[in-house]
Structure formats: structure tokens, C-alpha cells
């Protein structure tokens, strides 16, 4: 699987917050958006770490911050900050 297979620029985010936290009544600190499918999950500073759990469950390795004013990307495969293309709105 290539990096291009892992990024879908046209898919919108799954919602305005962490789907799993919303469903369980939990909370999050920061949000991350999957570049492959648009899943929005909570970060590793959050109680449930749903963005990382999504990576482990799906193998979708690229995320972008879903926080206002942040545009950075992360690659779970290499545990490094990477650069990525603009994704479908909304971006926060």
C-alpha cells in the first residue's frame, strides 16, 4: 500500500468531534482526522486515545490535526511529522 492509497482528499470528516467519545459520553483534549477515511478521533493526551486506536484497527497511518489553526500531519507508520495535501472541508 502506498502513501497515495492512504489519503483521500475528497472524503469529509466524520463529524465535529470524536465519534467514540460522543457515543460513550466521554471527553477529549484534541482531535485528529484520518486522511484515509475522515474518521475524527481523540488524541493520545485524551482519556481514550481513539485516533491511535483507529490506526491500529484499520492501518490508516496518516492523520491531520483537526484543531483550529493547526495544519500538521502525523504518520503512525514512522512515528513522525509529515507533510500532506489539503483535505476536504471542514478542517476543524
PDB file of C-alpha atoms in Angstrom:
ATOM      1  CA  UNK A   1       0.000   0.000   0.000  1.00  0.00           C
ATOM      2  CA  UNK A   2       1.397   3.390  -0.963  1.00  0.00           C
ATOM      3  CA  UNK A   3       1.007   6.761   0.710  1.00  0.00           C
ATOM      4  CA  UNK A   4      -1.420   7.794  -2.020  1.00  0.00           C
ATOM      5  CA  UNK A   5      -3.636   4.805  -1.147  1.00  0.00           C
ATOM      6  CA  UNK A   6      -3.776   6.152   2.403  1.00  0.00           C
ATOM      7  CA  UNK A   7      -5.023   9.660   1.570  1.00  0.00           C
ATOM      8  CA  UNK A   8      -8.468  10.534   0.194  1.00  0.00           C
ATOM      9  CA  UNK A   9      -8.613  14.302  -0.294  1.00  0.00           C
ATOM     10  CA  UNK A  10     -12.342  14.221  -1.079  1.00  0.00           C
ATOM     11  CA  UNK A  11     -13.712  12.445   1.979  1.00  0.00           C
ATOM     12  CA  UNK A  12     -15.201  14.812   4.610  1.00  0.00           C
ATOM     13  CA  UNK A  13     -14.545  14.449   8.335  1.00  0.00           C
ATOM     14  CA  UNK A  14     -16.825  12.046  10.206  1.00  0.00           C
ATOM     15  CA  UNK A  15     -18.163  14.829  12.414  1.00  0.00           C
ATOM     16  CA  UNK A  16     -17.271  17.785  14.629  1.00  0.00           C
ATOM     17  CA  UNK A  17     -15.879  15.655  17.478  1.00  0.00           C
ATOM     18  CA  UNK A  18     -14.599  12.223  18.445  1.00  0.00           C
ATOM     19  CA  UNK A  19     -17.278   9.753  17.358  1.00  0.00           C
ATOM     20  CA  UNK A  20     -16.476   7.196  20.038  1.00  0.00           C
ATOM     21  CA  UNK A  21     -16.278   9.741  22.874  1.00  0.00           C
ATOM     22  CA  UNK A  22     -19.571  11.291  21.793  1.00  0.00           C
ATOM     23  CA  UNK A  23     -21.219   7.860  21.711  1.00  0.00           C
ATOM     24  CA  UNK A  24     -19.954   6.906  25.170  1.00  0.00           C
ATOM     25  CA  UNK A  25     -20.387  10.298  26.838  1.00  0.00           C
ATOM     26  CA  UNK A  26     -16.631  10.675  27.328  1.00  0.00           C
ATOM     27  CA  UNK A  27     -14.424  13.705  26.598  1.00  0.00           C
ATOM     28  CA  UNK A  28     -11.339  14.574  24.572  1.00  0.00           C
ATOM     29  CA  UNK A  29      -8.415  17.005  24.699  1.00  0.00           C
ATOM     30  CA  UNK A  30      -7.583  17.430  20.989  1.00  0.00           C
ATOM     31  CA  UNK A  31      -8.916  15.929  17.764  1.00  0.00           C
ATOM     32  CA  UNK A  32      -7.193  14.129  14.881  1.00  0.00           C
ATOM     33  CA  UNK A  33      -8.614  13.384  11.426  1.00  0.00           C
ATOM     34  CA  UNK A  34      -7.798  10.248   9.447  1.00  0.00           C
ATOM     35  CA  UNK A  35      -6.606  11.154   5.947  1.00  0.00           C
ATOM     36  CA  UNK A  36      -7.864   7.858   4.501  1.00  0.00           C
ATOM     37  CA  UNK A  37     -11.487   7.778   5.682  1.00  0.00           C
ATOM     38  CA  UNK A  38     -12.200  11.037   7.541  1.00  0.00           C
ATOM     39  CA  UNK A  39     -12.614   9.414  10.987  1.00  0.00           C
ATOM     40  CA  UNK A  40     -12.274  12.062  13.696  1.00  0.00           C
ATOM     41  CA  UNK A  41     -10.835  10.681  16.917  1.00  0.00           C
ATOM     42  CA  UNK A  42      -9.311  11.985  20.119  1.00  0.00           C
ATOM     43  CA  UNK A  43      -5.551  12.387  20.580  1.00  0.00           C
ATOM     44  CA  UNK A  44      -3.156  10.437  22.802  1.00  0.00           C
ATOM     45  CA  UNK A  45      -3.459  13.095  25.535  1.00  0.00           C
ATOM     46  CA  UNK A  46      -7.159  12.210  25.756  1.00  0.00           C
ATOM     47  CA  UNK A  47      -8.520   9.527  28.046  1.00  0.00           C
ATOM     48  CA  UNK A  48      -9.442   7.039  25.308  1.00  0.00           C
ATOM     49  CA  UNK A  49      -6.898   7.685  22.509  1.00  0.00           C
ATOM     50  CA  UNK A  50      -9.394   6.882  19.756  1.00  0.00           C
ATOM     51  CA  UNK A  51      -7.296   8.256  16.864  1.00  0.00           C
ATOM     52  CA  UNK A  52      -4.462   5.836  17.643  1.00  0.00           C
ATOM     53  CA  UNK A  53      -6.961   3.007  18.206  1.00  0.00           C
ATOM     54  CA  UNK A  54      -8.381   3.756  14.742  1.00  0.00           C
ATOM     55  CA  UNK A  55      -4.893   3.399  13.232  1.00  0.00           C
ATOM     56  CA  UNK A  56      -4.363   0.029  14.956  1.00  0.00           C
ATOM     57  CA  UNK A  57      -7.782  -1.236  13.854  1.00  0.00           C
ATOM     58  CA  UNK A  58      -7.580  -0.057  10.226  1.00  0.00           C
ATOM     59  CA  UNK A  59      -3.934   0.518   9.313  1.00  0.00           C
ATOM     60  CA  UNK A  60      -4.795   4.068   8.202  1.00  0.00           C
ATOM     61  CA  UNK A  61      -1.468   5.627   9.052  1.00  0.00           C
ATOM     62  CA  UNK A  62      -1.847   9.350   8.200  1.00  0.00           C
ATOM     63  CA  UNK A  63      -3.717  11.860  10.322  1.00  0.00           C
ATOM     64  CA  UNK A  64      -4.028  15.608  10.327  1.00  0.00           C
ATOM     65  CA  UNK A  65      -4.760  17.748  13.346  1.00  0.00           C
ATOM     66  CA  UNK A  66      -8.440  18.693  13.463  1.00  0.00           C
ATOM     67  CA  UNK A  67      -7.824  21.677  15.740  1.00  0.00           C
ATOM     68  CA  UNK A  68      -8.350  25.338  14.745  1.00  0.00           C
ATOM     69  CA  UNK A  69      -5.127  26.927  13.489  1.00  0.00           C
ATOM     70  CA  UNK A  70      -3.241  23.610  13.211  1.00  0.00           C
ATOM     71  CA  UNK A  71      -2.342  22.055   9.845  1.00  0.00           C
ATOM     72  CA  UNK A  72       0.321  19.497  10.824  1.00  0.00           C
ATOM     73  CA  UNK A  73       0.217  15.831   9.821  1.00  0.00           C
ATOM     74  CA  UNK A  74       1.420  12.658  11.572  1.00  0.00           C
ATOM     75  CA  UNK A  75       2.437   9.277  10.163  1.00  0.00           C
ATOM     76  CA  UNK A  76       1.734   6.461  12.622  1.00  0.00           C
ATOM     77  CA  UNK A  77       3.829   4.123  10.444  1.00  0.00           C
ATOM     78  CA  UNK A  78       7.034   6.081  11.025  1.00  0.00           C
ATOM     79  CA  UNK A  79       6.021   7.985  14.186  1.00  0.00           C
ATOM     80  CA  UNK A  80       6.991  11.234  12.514  1.00  0.00           C
ATOM     81  CA  UNK A  81       5.550  14.558  11.439  1.00  0.00           C
ATOM     82  CA  UNK A  82       4.955  14.570   7.668  1.00  0.00           C
ATOM     83  CA  UNK A  83       3.510  16.916   5.065  1.00  0.00           C
ATOM     84  CA  UNK A  84       0.216  16.209   3.345  1.00  0.00           C
ATOM     85  CA  UNK A  85      -2.189  17.792   0.873  1.00  0.00           C
ATOM     86  CA  UNK A  86      -5.244  19.868   1.785  1.00  0.00           C
ATOM     87  CA  UNK A  87      -8.220  17.712   2.765  1.00  0.00           C
ATOM     88  CA  UNK A  88     -11.935  18.289   2.140  1.00  0.00           C
ATOM     89  CA  UNK A  89     -13.550  20.889   4.414  1.00  0.00           C
ATOM     90  CA  UNK A  90     -14.271  21.459   7.164  1.00  0.00           C
ATOM     91  CA  UNK A  91     -10.738  21.305   8.553  1.00  0.00           C
ATOM     92  CA  UNK A  92     -11.637  21.887  12.215  1.00  0.00           C
TER      93      UNK A  92
END
